[in-house]
Structure formats: structure tokens, C-alpha cells
Coordinates of C-alpha atoms in Angstrom, one line a residue:
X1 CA 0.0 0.0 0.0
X2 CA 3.1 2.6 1.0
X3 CA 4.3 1.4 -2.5
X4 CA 1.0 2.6 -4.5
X5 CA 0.7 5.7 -2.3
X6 CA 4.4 6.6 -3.2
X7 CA 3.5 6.3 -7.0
X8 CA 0.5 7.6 -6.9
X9 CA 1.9 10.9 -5.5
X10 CA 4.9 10.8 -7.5
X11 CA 2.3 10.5 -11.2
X12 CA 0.2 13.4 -9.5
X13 CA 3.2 15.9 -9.0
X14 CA 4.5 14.5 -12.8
X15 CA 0.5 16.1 -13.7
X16 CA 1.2 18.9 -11.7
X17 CA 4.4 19.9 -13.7
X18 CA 2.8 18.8 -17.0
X19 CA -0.5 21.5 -16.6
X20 CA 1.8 24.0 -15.8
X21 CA 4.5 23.7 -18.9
X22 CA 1.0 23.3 -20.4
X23 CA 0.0 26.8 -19.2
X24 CA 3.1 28.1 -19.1
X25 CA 3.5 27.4 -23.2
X26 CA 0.6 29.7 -23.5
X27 CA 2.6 32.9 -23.2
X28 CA 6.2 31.7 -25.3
X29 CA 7.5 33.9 -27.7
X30 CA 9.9 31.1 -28.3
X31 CA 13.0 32.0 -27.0
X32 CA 15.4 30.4 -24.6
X33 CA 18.2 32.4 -22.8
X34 CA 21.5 32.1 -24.0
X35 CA 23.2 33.3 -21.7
X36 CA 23.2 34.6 -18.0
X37 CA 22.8 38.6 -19.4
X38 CA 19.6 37.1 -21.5
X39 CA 18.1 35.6 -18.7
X40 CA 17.7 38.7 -16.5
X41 CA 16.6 40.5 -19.2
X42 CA 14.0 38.8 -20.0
X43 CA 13.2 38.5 -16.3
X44 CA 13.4 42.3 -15.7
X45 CA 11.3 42.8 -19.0
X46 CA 8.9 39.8 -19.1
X47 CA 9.8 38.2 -22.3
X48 CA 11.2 34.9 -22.8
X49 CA 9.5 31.6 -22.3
X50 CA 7.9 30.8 -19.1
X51 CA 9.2 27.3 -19.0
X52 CA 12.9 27.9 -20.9
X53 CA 14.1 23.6 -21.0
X54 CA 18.2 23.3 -21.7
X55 CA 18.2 19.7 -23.4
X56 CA 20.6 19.6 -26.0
X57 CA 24.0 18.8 -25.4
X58 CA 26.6 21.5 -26.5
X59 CA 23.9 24.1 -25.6
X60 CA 26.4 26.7 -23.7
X61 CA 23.7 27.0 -20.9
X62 CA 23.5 23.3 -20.3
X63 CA 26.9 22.7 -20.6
X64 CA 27.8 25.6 -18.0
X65 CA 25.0 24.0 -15.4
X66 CA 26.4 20.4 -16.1
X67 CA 29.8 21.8 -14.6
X68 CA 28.3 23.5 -11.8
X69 CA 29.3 22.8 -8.0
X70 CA 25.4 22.2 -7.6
X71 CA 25.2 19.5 -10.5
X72 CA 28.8 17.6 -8.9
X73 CA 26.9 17.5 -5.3
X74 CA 23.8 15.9 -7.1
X75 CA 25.7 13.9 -8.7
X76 CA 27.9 12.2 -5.5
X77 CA 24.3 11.9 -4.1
X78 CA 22.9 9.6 -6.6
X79 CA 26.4 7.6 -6.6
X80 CA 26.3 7.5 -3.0
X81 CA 22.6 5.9 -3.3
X82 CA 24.2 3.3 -5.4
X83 CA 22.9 4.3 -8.8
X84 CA 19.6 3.2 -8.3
X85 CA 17.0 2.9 -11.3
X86 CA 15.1 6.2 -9.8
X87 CA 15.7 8.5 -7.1
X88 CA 13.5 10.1 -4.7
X89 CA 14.4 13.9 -4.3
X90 CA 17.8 15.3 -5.0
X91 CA 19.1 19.0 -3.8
X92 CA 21.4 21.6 -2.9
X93 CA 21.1 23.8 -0.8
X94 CA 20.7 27.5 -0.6
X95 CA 23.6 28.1 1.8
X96 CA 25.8 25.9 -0.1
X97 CA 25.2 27.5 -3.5
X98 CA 26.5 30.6 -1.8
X99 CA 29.4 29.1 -0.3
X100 CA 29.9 27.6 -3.9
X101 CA 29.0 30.1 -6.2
X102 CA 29.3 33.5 -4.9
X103 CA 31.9 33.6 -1.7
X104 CA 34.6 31.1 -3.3
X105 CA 34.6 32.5 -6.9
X106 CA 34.8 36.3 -4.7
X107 CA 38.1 34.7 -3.2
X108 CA 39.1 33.6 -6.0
X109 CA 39.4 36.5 -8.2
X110 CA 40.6 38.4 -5.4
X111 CA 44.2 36.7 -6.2
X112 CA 43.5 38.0 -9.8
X113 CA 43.0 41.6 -8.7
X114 CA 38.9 41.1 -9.3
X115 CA 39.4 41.5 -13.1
X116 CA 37.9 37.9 -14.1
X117 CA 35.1 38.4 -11.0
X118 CA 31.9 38.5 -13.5
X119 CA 33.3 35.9 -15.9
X120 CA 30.9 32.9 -17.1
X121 CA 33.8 31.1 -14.2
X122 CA 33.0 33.3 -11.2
X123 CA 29.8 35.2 -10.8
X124 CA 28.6 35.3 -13.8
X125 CA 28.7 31.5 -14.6
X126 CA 25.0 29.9 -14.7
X127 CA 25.4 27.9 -11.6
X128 CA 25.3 31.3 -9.9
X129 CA 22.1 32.3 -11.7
X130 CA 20.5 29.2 -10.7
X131 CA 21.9 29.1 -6.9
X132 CA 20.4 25.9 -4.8
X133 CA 17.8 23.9 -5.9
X134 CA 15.5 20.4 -5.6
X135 CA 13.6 22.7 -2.2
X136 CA 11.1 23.7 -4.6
X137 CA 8.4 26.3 -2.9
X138 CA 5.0 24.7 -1.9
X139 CA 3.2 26.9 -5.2
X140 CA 5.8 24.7 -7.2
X141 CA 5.8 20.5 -5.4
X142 CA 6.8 19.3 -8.9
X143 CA 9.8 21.6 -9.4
X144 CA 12.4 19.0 -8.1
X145 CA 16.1 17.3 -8.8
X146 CA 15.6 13.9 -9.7
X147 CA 18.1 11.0 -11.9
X148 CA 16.7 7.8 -13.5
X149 CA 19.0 5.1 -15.0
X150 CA 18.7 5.1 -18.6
X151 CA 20.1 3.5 -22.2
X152 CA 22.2 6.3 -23.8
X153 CA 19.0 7.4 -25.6
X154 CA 17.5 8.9 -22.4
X155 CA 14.4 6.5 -22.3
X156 CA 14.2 4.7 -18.6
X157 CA 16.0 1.4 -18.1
X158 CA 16.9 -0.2 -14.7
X159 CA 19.9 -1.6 -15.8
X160 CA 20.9 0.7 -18.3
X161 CA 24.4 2.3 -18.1
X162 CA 23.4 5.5 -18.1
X163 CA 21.9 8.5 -16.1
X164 CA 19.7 10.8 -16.8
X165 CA 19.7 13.8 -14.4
X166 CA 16.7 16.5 -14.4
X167 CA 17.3 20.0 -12.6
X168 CA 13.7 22.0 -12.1
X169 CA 14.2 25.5 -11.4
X170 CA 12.2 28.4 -10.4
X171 CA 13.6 31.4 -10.8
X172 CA 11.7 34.4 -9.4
X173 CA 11.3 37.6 -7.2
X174 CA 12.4 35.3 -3.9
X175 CA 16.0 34.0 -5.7
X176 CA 16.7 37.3 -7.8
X177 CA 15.8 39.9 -4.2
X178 CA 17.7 37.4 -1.9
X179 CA 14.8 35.7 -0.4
X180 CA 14.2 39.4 0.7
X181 CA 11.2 39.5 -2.0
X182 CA 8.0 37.4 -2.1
X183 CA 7.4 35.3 -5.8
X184 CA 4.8 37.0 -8.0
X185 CA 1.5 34.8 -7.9
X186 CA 1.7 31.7 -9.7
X187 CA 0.8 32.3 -13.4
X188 CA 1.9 35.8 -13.7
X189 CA 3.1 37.7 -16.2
X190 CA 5.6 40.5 -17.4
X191 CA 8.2 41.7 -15.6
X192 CA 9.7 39.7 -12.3
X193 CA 7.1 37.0 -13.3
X194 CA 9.0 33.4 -11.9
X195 CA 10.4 31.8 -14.9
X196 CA 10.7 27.8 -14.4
X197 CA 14.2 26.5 -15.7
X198 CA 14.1 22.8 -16.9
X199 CA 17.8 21.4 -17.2
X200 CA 18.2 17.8 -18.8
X201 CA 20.9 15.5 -19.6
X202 CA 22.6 11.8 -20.3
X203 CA 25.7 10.8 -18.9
X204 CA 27.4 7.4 -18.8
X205 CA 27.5 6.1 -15.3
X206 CA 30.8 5.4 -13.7
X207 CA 30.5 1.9 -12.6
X208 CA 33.5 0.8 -11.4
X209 CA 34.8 3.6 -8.9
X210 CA 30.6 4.4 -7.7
X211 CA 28.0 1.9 -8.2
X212 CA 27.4 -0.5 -5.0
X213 CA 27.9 -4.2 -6.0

């Protein structure tokens, strides 16, 4: 019974995320951002797509995330769980994306007399932008870190030798004012509207130095 609860929840909050790319595709003008200087201009201005979904490998977004100190501590989790055929909830954490992201880029640059400090490697790299994630607010349940074991193709496979890991984002008034600012209602529009980031990719898994025997 705990077993068809679990699913049951877990293909409700799948629903939930559906309806709102659903809605969400109802305002697009098509366009993803590019780059980190995109992004907050379309969220300062209101244009962009709602739901912007990095999926193709070589993408410069994606492949910024994938390097991300909030993508390597996701990662070690799911190794640590033993590479299992789904997870349940991956994250990382607020405090540690500011550790990661802003203080320790800040120190570094500091020994290069701050002139790299806003480079796509320091604060201006999207692993900043996107800060912690997988603690989704409760207007967003769906809106979590998850990895499912995979054939190289993406499509689920339980013995498959590959991973596919899937990063759901909000990015709104809260993350952008320093939790300072409350999220515009659910649904809005225009300007500082929350903007929901889908980041998805395939990677081999590393058997031999992670995967429990």
C-alpha cells in the first residue's frame, strides 16, 4: 500500500508539472536564454519563455550547469545511493550555493585583482544564476532534482548504463531579491514573473569507482 501511495503521488506531482509547462506554453515567444545577461533580461522585461528547458547537449547554458558545483553535489548523491533505477528527491542547498558560487569564486578572483570576478567562471557563470535547488516552494511541489538510469537514448531502463539527471528551477522575485522579495502569484506575467528552468541531460554512469555491488 506505501508502494502505491508513493507512486500515486509521485504521477500526480508528474501532472502537476505537466499542466503548468502546459500553461506556461501559453505565453512563449519562443526563445530560450542564452546566456546569463539574457536571462535577467527577460526577467526584468517579461519576455522569454515561461518554461525555458536546456536539453541539447553543447547548448552553452547546459553545458555551463552540467559543470556547476550544484550538479557535482547531485551527482555524488545519486552515486552515493548506489545508482539506483530512480531516485526520490535530490538538492542543494541555498547556503551551499552561496558558499559555492558567490563567496569562493569572490576569493578567487581576489588573487586576480577582481578583473575575471563577473566571468561565465566566477559570478557570472549559470550555476550562480540558478543558486540551490530540488527545495522547490509549496506553489511549485513538482519543481524538483531527480536522476533515473537510462540506455544512452534517455528512455528509462533499470539496468541501463546511463543516467539521466533533471534539474527544475524556479527562478523568481524570492531568488533574484535574496529571499528578501516574495514570488509574484503563480501564473503571472511580465516583468519579475518566476520563470521555471528545466535542465536535462545523459551521462554514462561510472561503474566501477561508484556503483554499489
Amino acid at each position: 500500500e506505501i508502494i502505491s501511495q508513493a507512486y500515486s503521488l509521485d504521477y500526480a506531482i508528474e501532472k502537476q508539472r505537466q499542466k503548468a509547462q502546459e500553461d506556461s506554453h501559453k505565453r512563449l515567444d519562443g526563445k530560450n536564454a542564452s546566456s546569463n545577461d539574457q536571462f535577467l533580461d527577460m526577467f526584468l522585461n517579461g519576455s522569454g519563455n515561461d518554461v525555458q528547458v536546456h536539453s541539447k547537449r553543447g547548448e552553452p547554458v547546459l553545458e555551463q550547469f552540467i559543470k556547476s558545483p550544484g550538479v557535482q553535489f547531485i551527482r555524488e548523491q545519486y552515486y552515493k545511493q548506489g545508482c539506483p533505477a530512480k531516485t526520490g528527491k535530490l538538492s542543494y542547498g541555498t547556503k551551499e550555493a552561496f558558499v559555492d558560487t558567490v563567496a569562493k569564486p569572490v576569493v578567487d578572483s581576489f588573487t586576480h585583482g577582481f578583473t575575471d570576478l563577473f566571468d561565465e567562471q566566477h559570478l557570472g557563470s549559470v550555476g550562480t544564476q540558478v543558486g540551490g535547488f530540488g527545495n522547490p516552494p509549496k506553489e511549485y511541489p513538482w519543481a524538483v532534482a531527480k536522476a533515473t538510469r537510462c540506455s544512452r537514448d534517455g528512455k528509462a531502463d533499470e539496468k541501463g548504463a546511463w543516467v539521466q539527471f533533471e534539474v527544475n528551477n524556479i527562478a523568481g522575485a524570492h531568488s533574484w531579491g535574496a529571499h528578501a522579495l516574495p514570488d509574484r502569484p503563480v501564473g503571472s506575467t511580465g516583468p519579475y514573473r518566476s520563470i521555471i528552468q528545466v535542465f536535462r541531460w545523459v551521462e554514462p554512469i561510472q561503474q566501477k569507482s561508484h556503483e554499489k555491488k
